[in-house]
Tab-separated table of C-alpha atoms and ligand atoms in Angstrom:
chain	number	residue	atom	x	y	z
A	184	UNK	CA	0.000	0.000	0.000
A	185	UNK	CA	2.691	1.885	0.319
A	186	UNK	CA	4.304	4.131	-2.512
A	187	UNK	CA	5.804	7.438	-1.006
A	188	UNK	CA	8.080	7.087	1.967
A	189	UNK	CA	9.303	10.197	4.853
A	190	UNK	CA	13.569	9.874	4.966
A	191	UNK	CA	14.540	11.176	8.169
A	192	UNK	CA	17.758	11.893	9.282
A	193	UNK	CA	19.797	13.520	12.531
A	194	UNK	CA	22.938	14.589	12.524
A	195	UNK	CA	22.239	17.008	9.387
A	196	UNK	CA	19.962	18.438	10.811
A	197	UNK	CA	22.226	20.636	13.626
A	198	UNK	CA	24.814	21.354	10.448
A	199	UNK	CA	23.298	25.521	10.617
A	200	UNK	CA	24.053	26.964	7.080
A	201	UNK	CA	25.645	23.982	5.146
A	202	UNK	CA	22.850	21.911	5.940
A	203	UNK	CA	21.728	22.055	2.463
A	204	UNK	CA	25.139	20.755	1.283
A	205	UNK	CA	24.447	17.244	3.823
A	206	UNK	CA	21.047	17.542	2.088
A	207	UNK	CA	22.048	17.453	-1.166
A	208	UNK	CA	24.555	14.945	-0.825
A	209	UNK	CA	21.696	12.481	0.719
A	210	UNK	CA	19.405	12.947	-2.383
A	211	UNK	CA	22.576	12.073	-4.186
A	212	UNK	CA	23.276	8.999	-2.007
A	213	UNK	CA	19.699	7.512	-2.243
A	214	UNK	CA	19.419	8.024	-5.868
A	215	UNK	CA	22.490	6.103	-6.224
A	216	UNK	CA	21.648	3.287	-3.993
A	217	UNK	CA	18.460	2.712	-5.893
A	218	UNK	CA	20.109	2.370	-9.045
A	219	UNK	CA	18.790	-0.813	-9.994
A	220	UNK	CA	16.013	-1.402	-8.068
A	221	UNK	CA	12.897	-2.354	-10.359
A	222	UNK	CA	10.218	0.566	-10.607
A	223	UNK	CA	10.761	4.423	-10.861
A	224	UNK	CA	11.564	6.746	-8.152
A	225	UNK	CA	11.445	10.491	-7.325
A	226	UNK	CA	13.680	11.695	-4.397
A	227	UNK	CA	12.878	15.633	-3.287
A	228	UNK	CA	13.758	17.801	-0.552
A	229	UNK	CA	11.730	20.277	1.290
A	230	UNK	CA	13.219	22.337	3.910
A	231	UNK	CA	13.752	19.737	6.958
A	232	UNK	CA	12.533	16.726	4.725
A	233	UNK	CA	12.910	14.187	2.116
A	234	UNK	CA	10.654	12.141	0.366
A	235	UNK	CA	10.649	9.027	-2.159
A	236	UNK	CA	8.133	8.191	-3.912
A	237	UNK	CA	7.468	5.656	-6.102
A	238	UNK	CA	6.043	6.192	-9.648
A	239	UNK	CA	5.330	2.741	-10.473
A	240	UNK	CA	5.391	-0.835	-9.022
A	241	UNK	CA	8.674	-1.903	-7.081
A	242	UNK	CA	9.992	-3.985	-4.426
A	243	UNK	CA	9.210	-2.979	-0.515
A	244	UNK	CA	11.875	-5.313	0.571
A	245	UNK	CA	14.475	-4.466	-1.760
A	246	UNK	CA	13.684	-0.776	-1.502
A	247	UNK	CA	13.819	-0.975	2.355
A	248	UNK	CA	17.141	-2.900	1.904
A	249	UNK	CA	18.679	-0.537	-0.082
A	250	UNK	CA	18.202	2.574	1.946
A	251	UNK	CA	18.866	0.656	5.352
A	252	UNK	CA	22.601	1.261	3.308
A	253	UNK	CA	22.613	4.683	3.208
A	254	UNK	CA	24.339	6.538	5.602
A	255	UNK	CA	22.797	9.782	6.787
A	256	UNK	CA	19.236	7.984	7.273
A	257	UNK	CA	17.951	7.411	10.594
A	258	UNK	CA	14.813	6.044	9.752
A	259	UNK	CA	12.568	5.318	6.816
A	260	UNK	CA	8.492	6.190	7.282
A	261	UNK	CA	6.404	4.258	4.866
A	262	UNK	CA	3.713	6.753	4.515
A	263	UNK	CA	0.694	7.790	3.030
A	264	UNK	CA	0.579	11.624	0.715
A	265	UNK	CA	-2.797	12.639	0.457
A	266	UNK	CA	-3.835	15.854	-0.981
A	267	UNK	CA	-5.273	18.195	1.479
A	268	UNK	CA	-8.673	17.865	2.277
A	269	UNK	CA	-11.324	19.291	5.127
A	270	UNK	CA	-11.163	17.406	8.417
A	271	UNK	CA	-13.998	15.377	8.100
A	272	UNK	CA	-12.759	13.870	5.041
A	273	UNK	CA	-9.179	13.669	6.885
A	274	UNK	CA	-10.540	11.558	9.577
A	275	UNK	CA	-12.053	8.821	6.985
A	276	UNK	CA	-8.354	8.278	5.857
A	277	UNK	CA	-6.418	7.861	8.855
A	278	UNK	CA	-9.516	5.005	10.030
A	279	UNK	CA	-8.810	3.590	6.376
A	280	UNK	CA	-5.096	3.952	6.971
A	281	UNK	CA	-4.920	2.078	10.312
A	282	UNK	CA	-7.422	-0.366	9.254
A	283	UNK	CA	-5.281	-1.233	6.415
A	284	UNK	CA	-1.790	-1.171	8.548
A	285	UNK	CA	-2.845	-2.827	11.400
A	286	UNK	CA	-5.460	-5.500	11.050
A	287	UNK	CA	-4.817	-6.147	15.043
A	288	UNK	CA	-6.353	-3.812	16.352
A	289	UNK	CA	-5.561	-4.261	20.347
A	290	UNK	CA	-3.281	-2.005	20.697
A	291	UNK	CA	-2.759	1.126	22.019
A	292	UNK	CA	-1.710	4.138	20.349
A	293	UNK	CA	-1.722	8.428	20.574
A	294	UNK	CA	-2.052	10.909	17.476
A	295	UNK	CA	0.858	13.188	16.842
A	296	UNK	CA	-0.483	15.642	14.774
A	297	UNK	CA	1.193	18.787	13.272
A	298	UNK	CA	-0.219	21.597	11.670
A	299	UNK	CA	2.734	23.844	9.652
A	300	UNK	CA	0.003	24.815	7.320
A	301	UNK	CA	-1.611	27.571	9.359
A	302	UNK	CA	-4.405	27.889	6.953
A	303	UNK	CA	-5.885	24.544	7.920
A	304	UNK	CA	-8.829	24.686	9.777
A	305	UNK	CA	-7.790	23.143	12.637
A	306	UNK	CA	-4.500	23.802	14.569
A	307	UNK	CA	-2.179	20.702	16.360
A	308	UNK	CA	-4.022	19.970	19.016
A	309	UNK	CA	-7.450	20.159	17.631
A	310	UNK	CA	-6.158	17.236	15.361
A	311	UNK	CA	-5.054	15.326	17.890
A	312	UNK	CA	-7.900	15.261	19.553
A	313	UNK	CA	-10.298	14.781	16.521
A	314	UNK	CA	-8.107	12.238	14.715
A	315	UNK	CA	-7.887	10.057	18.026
A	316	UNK	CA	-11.533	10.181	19.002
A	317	UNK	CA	-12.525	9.327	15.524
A	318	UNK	CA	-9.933	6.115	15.643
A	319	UNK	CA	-11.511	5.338	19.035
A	320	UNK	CA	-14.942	5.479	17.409
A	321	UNK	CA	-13.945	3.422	14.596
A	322	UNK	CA	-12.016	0.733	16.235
A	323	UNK	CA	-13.599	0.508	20.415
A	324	UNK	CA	-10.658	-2.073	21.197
A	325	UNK	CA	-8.344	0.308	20.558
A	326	UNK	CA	-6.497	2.380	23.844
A	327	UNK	CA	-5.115	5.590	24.302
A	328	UNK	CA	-1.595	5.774	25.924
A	329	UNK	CA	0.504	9.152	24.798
A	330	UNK	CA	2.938	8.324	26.914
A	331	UNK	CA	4.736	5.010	25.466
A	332	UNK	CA	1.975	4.267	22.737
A	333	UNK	CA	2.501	0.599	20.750
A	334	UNK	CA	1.382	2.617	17.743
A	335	UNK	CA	2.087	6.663	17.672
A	336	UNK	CA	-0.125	7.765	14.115
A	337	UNK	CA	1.508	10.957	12.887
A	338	UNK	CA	-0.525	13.282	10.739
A	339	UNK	CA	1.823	16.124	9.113
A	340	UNK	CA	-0.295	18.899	7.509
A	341	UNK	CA	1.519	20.664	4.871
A	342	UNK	CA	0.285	21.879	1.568
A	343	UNK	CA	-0.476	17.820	1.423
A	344	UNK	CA	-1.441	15.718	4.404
A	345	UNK	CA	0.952	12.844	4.953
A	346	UNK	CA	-0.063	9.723	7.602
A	347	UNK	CA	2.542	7.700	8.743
A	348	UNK	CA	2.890	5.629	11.871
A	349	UNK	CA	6.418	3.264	11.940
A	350	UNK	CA	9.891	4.208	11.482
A	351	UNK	CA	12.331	1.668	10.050
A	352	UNK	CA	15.794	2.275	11.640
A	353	UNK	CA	18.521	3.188	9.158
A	354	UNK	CA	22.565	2.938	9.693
A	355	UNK	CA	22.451	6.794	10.772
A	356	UNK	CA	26.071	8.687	10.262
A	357	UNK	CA	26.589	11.167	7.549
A	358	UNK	CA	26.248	10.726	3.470
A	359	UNK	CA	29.285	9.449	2.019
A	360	UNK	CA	31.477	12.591	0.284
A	361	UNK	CA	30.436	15.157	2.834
A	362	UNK	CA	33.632	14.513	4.437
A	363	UNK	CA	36.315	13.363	1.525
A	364	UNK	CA	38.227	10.524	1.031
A	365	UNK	CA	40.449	7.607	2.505
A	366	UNK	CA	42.329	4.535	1.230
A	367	UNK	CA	41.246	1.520	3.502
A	368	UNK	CA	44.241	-0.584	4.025
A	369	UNK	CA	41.835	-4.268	3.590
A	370	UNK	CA	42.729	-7.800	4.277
A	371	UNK	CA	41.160	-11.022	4.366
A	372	UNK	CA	40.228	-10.450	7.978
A	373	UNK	CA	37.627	-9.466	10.524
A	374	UNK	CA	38.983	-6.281	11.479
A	375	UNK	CA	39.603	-4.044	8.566
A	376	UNK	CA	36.212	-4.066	6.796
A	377	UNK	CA	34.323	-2.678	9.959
A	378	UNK	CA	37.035	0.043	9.732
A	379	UNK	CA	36.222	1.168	6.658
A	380	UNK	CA	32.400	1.292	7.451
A	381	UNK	CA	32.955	3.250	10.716
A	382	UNK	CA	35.149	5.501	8.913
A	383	UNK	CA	32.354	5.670	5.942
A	384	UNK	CA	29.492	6.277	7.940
A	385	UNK	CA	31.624	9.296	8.931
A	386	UNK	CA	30.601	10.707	5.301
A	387	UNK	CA	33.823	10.016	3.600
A	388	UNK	CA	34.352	8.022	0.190
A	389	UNK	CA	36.513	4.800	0.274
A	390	UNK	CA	38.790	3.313	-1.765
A	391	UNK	CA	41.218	0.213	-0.766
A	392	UNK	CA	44.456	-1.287	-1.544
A	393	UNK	CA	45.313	-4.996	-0.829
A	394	UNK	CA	48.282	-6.579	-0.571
A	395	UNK	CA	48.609	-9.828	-2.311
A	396	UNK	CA	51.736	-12.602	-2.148
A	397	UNK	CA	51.308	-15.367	-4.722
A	398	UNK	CA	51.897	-17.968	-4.660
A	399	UNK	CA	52.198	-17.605	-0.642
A	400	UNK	CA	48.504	-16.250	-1.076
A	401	UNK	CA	45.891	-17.947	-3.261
A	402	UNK	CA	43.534	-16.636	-5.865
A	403	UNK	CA	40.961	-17.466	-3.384
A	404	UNK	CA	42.663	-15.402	-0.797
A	405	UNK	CA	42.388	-12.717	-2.973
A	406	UNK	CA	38.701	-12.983	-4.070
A	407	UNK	CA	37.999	-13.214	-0.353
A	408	UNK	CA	39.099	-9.540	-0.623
A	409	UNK	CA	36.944	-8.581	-3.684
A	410	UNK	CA	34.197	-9.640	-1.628
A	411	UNK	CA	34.606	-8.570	1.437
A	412	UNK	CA	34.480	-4.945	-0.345
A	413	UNK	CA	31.720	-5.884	-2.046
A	414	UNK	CA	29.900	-6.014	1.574
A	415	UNK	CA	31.269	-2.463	2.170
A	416	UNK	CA	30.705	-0.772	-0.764
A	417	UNK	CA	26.653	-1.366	-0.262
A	418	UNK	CA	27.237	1.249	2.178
A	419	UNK	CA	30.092	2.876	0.208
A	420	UNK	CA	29.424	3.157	-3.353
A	421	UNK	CA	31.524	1.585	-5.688
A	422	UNK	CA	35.189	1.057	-4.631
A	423	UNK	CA	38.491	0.691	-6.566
A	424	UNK	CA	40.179	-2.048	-5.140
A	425	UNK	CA	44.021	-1.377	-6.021
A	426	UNK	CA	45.895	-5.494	-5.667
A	427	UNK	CA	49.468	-4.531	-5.204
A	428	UNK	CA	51.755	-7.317	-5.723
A	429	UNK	CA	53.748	-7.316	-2.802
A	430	UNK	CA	55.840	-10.926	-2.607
A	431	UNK	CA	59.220	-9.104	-3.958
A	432	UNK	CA	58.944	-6.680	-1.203
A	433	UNK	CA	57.920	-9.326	1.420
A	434	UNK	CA	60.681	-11.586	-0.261
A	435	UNK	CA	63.099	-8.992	0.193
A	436	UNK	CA	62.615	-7.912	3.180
A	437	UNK	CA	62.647	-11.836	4.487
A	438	UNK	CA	66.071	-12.203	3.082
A	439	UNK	CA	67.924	-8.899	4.103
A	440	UNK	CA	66.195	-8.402	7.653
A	441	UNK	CA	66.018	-9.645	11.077
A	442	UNK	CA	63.304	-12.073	11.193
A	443	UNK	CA	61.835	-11.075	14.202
A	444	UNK	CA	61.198	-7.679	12.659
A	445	UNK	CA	59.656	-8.676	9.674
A	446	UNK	CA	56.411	-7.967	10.165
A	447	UNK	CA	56.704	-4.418	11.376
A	448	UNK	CA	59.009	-3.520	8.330
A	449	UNK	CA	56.664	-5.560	5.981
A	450	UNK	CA	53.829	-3.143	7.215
A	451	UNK	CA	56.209	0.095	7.480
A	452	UNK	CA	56.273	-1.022	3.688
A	453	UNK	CA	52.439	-1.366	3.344
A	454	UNK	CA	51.691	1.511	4.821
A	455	UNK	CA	54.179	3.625	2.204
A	456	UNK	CA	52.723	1.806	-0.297
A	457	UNK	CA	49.168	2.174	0.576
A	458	UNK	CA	50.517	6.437	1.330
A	459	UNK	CA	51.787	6.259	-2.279
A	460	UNK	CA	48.131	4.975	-3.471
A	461	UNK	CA	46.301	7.469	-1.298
A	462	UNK	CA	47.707	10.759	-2.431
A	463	UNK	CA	47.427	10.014	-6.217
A	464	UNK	CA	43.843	9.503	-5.403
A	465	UNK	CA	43.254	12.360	-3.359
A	466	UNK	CA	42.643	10.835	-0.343
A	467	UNK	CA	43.000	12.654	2.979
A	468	UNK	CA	44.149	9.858	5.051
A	469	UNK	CA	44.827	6.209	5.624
A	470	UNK	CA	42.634	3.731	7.481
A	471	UNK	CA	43.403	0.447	8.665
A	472	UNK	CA	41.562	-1.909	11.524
A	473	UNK	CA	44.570	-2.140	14.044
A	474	UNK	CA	43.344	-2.324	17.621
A	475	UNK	CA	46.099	-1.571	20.420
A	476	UNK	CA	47.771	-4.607	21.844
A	477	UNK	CA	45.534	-7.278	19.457
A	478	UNK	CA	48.848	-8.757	18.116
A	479	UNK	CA	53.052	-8.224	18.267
A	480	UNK	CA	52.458	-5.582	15.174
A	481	UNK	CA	49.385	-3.702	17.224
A	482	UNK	CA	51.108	-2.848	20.474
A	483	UNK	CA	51.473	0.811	20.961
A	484	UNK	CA	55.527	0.495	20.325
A	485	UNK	CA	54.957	-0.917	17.316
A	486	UNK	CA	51.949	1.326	16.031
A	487	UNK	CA	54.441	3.982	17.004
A	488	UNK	CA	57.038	2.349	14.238
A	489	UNK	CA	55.005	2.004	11.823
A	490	UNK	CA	53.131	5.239	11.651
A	491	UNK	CA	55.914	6.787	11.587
A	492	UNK	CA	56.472	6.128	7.692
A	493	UNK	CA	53.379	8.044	6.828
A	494	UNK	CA	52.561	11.902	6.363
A	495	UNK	CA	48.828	11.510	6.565
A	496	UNK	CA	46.752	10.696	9.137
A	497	UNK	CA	45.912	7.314	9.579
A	498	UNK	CA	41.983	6.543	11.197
A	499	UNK	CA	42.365	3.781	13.129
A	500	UNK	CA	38.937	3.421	14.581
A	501	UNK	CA	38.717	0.077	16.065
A	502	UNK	CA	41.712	1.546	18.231
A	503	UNK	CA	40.047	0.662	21.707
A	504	UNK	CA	37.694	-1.675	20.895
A	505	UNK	CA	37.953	-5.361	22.393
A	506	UNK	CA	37.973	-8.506	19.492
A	507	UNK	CA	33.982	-9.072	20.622
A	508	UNK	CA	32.684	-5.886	19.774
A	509	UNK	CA	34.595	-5.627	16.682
A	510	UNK	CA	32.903	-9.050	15.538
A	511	UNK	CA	29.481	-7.491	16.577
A	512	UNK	CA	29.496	-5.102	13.943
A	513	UNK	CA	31.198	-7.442	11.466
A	514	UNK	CA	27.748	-9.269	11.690
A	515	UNK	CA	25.593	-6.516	11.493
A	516	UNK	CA	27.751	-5.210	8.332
A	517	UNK	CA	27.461	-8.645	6.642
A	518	UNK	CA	31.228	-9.062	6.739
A	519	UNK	CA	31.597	-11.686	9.099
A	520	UNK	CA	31.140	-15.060	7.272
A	521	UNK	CA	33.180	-14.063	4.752
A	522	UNK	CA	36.342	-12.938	6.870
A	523	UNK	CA	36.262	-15.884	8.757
A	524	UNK	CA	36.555	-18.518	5.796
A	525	UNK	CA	40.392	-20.138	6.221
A	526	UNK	CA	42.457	-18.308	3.426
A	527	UNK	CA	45.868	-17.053	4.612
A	528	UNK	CA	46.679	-13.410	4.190
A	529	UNK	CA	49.819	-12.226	2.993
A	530	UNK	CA	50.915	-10.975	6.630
A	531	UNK	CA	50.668	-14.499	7.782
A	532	UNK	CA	52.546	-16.211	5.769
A	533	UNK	CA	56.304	-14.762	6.737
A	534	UNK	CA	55.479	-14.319	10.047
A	535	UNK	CA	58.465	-14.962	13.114
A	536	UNK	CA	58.124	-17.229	15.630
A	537	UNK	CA	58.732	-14.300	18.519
A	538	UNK	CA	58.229	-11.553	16.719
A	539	UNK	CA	59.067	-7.994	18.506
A	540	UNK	CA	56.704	-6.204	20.319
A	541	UNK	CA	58.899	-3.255	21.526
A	542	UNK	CA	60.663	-2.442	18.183
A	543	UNK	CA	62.789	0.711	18.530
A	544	UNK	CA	62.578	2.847	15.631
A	545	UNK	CA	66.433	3.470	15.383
A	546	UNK	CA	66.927	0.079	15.175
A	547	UNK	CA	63.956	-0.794	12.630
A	548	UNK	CA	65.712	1.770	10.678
A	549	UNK	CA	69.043	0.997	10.917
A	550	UNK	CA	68.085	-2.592	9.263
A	551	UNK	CA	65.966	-1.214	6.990
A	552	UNK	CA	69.336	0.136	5.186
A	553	UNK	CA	69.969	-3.346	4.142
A	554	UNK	CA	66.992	-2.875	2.101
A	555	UNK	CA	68.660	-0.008	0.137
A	556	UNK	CA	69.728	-1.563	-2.907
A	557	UNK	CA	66.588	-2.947	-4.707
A	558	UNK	CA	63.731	-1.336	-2.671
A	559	UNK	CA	63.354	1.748	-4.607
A	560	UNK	CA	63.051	-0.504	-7.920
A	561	UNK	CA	60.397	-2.702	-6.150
A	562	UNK	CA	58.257	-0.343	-4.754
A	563	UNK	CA	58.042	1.087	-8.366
A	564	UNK	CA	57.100	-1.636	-9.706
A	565	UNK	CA	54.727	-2.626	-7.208
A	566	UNK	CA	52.684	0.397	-7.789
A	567	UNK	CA	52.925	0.313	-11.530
A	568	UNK	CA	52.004	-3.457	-11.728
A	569	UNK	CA	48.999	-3.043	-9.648
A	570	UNK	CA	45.819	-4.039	-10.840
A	571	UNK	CA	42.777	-1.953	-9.874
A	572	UNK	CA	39.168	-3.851	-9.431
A	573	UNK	CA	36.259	-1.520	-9.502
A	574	UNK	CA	34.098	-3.221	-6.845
A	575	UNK	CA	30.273	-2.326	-7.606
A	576	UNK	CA	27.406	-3.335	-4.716
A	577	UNK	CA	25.103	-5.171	-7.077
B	645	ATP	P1	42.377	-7.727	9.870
B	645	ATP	O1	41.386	-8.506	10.642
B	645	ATP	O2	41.814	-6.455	9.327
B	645	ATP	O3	43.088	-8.549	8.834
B	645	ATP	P2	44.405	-8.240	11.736
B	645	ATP	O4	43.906	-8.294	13.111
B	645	ATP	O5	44.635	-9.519	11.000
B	645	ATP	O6	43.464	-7.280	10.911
B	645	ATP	P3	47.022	-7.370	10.965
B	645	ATP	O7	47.142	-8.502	10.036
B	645	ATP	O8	48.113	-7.044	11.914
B	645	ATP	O9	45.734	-7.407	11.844
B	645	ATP	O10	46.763	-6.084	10.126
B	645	ATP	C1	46.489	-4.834	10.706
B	645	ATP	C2	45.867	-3.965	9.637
B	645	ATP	O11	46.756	-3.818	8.532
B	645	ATP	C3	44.613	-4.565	9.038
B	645	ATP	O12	43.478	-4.259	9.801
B	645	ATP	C4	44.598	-3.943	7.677
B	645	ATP	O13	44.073	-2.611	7.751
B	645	ATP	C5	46.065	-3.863	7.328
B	645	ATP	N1	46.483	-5.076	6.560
B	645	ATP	C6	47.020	-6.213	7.021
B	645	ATP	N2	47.266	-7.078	6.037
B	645	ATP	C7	46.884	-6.484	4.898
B	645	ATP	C8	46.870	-6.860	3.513
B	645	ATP	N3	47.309	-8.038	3.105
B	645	ATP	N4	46.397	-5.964	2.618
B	645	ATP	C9	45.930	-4.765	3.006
B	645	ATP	N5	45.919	-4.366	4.292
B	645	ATP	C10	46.383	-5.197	5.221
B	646	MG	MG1	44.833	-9.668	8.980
C-alpha cells in the first residue's frame, strides 16, 4: 500500500548553514543506492525533509534494503501523501489507513499531529484530539496511551497531508562525500572491513588497496578480498580495489632483515605503499583496523614504528575496541562469514616465531638500510604493476 516514503535523518539536521550541502549529498546517495532497483523513483527535498516516492510498481523489501545502506538515514516512514482535504474527510483516511496497517487492532496508540500549514482549519491539538476520538470510534478495542503508545499515528499537515505511523531504523552517520576521502588498508580479515564502514558512515568516500603474495597467497585469498568490499561498498558506493603485488617486497625484506622484525618492516612497507596509493587519489588519510595490543604488530611500540612512515593521518577506529565488539558489527555489516573462511593473508605467511613487540625505531631503521639496494626498484614496480578492481554493490 505503500508508494511514497518520509527519509529522516539527525545529525544534518544541527549542520546551521551547510545543511543544504548534507542535504544534497543524501538525495545524491539515495538516488544512487536505488540504481537498480525495479520501478521508478522520485527523491525531493523540502526544507527539513525528504521524500521518495514511487512512480510505479517496485519492491518494498528491496527498496527498504537498499536505503537501510545509506548513511545519513535514521529512519525510513512508509507513509501515506494525500492531498489536502477538510477534516472530516481527513478523519475517513487515517480510520482507512490504520485499518489497512494494522489488522490487530488491540493495541494502544496516541495521534501526533502537526499543523505547519496555518491555513488549515484546525490547529495541532485540535487534530489530535479529533483524529484520536474518531480512531476510538472506529475501532472501540483500541487504547489511548501518549505516553509510550505501541502505535504513535503521525498526521503532518503541509500543503499535502501525509499519515505515517512506523519508522524503520537506518545505519544513521553522515552521506558518504560530505567529508572526503580515505584509502582503507583491507585484508582477508575481521577487522579491517568494519574500519572502513565506521570511517564511511563518517561521510567520507573509500577506496582500498590490498596486498597480495602469490603464490604464498591464493587466488581465493584474494577474491575473499573482492568480496569482502563488495559487503562495504553497499554502504560505500563503488570502490576501486588497487591489488598490489607485494611478494618481492615481502621476499626482500625476508632475506635482508632480522626475522623477528619482519612484520613491522613488511607493514612500514604497506603503509608507504598504501601512502603512495592514497595521495594520487586524493585521499585525505589512511585507514586500517589495528586495535592496540591485538597482536606483536598492534602494540602501541609498534603502532608507534610504523606510523611513523606516513605523512597523513591514519583513522584507526577500532583503536580501543575489544575482538567481541569488533565481531558485533562485522555481523551486522554482513562481513563476518566471509572474513572468517580459512584463506591465509599475505601478513601471515612470513610471520616470526617471537616476533618484537617493543621495536625501537632506530633500530627498525638501521636494518631497513639493508633494504637499500633494490627497494626503490620494487616499490616502483609494485605500484605500476597493480591491478585496480572496480568493486560495484550489485
Ligand atoms: P584484519 O582482521 O583487518 O586482517 P588483523 O587483526 O589480522 O586485521 P594485521 O594482520 O596485523 O591485523 O593487520 C592490521 C591492519 O593492517 C589490518 O586491519 C589492515 O588494515 C592492514 N592489513 C594487514 N594485512 C593487509 C593486507 N594483506 N592488505 C591490506 N591491508 C592489510
Ligand atoms: Mg589480517
Amino acid at each position: 500500500m505503500f508508494s511514497s516514503f518520509l527519509i529522516k535523518y539527525a545529525e544534518i539536521g544541527v549542520k546551521g548553514k551547510n545543511r543544504y550541502i548534507f542535504e544534497d549529498a543524501l538525495v545524491h546517495q539515495i538516488k544512487c543506492a536505488l540504481k537498480g532497483c525495479e520501478g521508478s523513483f522520485r527523491v525531493s527535498k523540502t526544507p527539513g525533509r525528504i521524500f521518495l516516492d514511487s512512480g510505479s510498481d517496485f519492491d518494498y523489501d528491496e527498496v527498504i534494503d537498499r536505503l537501510k545502506h545509506v548513511f545519513g538515514i535514521w529512519g525510513i516512514c512508509p507513509m501515506v501523501r494525500l492531498e489536502n482535504m477538510p477534516p472530516e474527510e481527513l478523519y475517513a483516511e487515517v480510520i482507512k489507513y490504520f485499518g489497512e496497517t494494522y489488522p490487530d487492532r488491540n493495541k494502544t496508540f496516541k495521534v501526533s499531529a502537526r499543523r505547519a500549514n496555518k491555513s488549515y482549519p484546525l490547529d495541532s491539538m485540535e487534530l489530535n484530539a479529533k483524529v484520536g476520538e474518531a480512531l476510538l470510534k472506529a475501532y472501540p478495542e483500541l487504547k489511548v496511551d501518549v505516553h509510550e503508545p505501541e502505535i504513535n499515528v503521525t498526521v503532518e499537515v503541509r500543503e499535502q497531508i501525509f499519515l505515517y505511523s512506523e519508522m524503520i531504523p537506518g545505519p544513521g552517520g553522515l552521506p558518504i562525500g560530505t567529508n572526503g576521502k580515505s584509502m582503507l588498508l583491507l585484508s582477508g580479515g575481521i577487522d579491517s572491513p568494519v574500519a572502513g564502514w565506521m570511517i564511511a558512515k563518517r561521510g567520507v568516500k573509500i577506496d582500498a588497496v590490498y596486498f597480495h603474495a602469490p603464490p604464498y597467497t591464493s587466488e581465493r585469498a584474494k577474491q575473499k578480498v573482492v568480496d569482502l568490499a563488495k559487503y562495504v561498498s553497499k554502504y560505500t558506493g563503488p570502490i576501486n580495489l588497487h591489488v598490489i603485488n607485494f611478494t618481492d617486497i615481502q621476499l626482500y625484506i625476508y632475506e635482508q632483515c632480522p626475522h623477528d622484525e619482519l612484520t613491522i618492516i613488511m607493514r612500514r612497507y604497506m603503509m608507504k605503499l598504501a601512502e603512495a596509493i592514497a595521495i594520487e587519489n586524493d585521499c585525505q588519510g589512511l585507514i586500517t583496523g589495528e586495535s592496540i595490543g591485538q597482536v606483536a604488530s598492534q602494540t602501541t611500540h609498534s603502532l608507534l614504528v610504523t606510523n611513523e612512515v606516513c605523512t597523513l593521518p591514519v583513522f584507526r577506529p577500532l583503536i580501543g575496541f575489544d575482538k567481541e565488539d569488533i565481531v558485533a558489527i562485522s555481523k551486522k555489516i554482513d562481513t563476518y562469514e566471509t572474513s572468517v573462511l580459512p584463506f591465509e593473508d599475505c601478513c601471515t605467511i612470513f610471520v616470526a616465531k617471537h616476533p618484537v613487540t617493543k621495536p625501537l625505531l632506530s633500530a627498525i631503521k638501521k636494518h631497513e638500510t639493508s633494504l637499500s639496494e633494490k627497494i626503490d626498484e620494487l616499490f616502483k614496480t609494485a605500484l605500476e604493476t597493480r591491478e585496480i578492481i572496480e568493486v560495484t554493490p550489485y
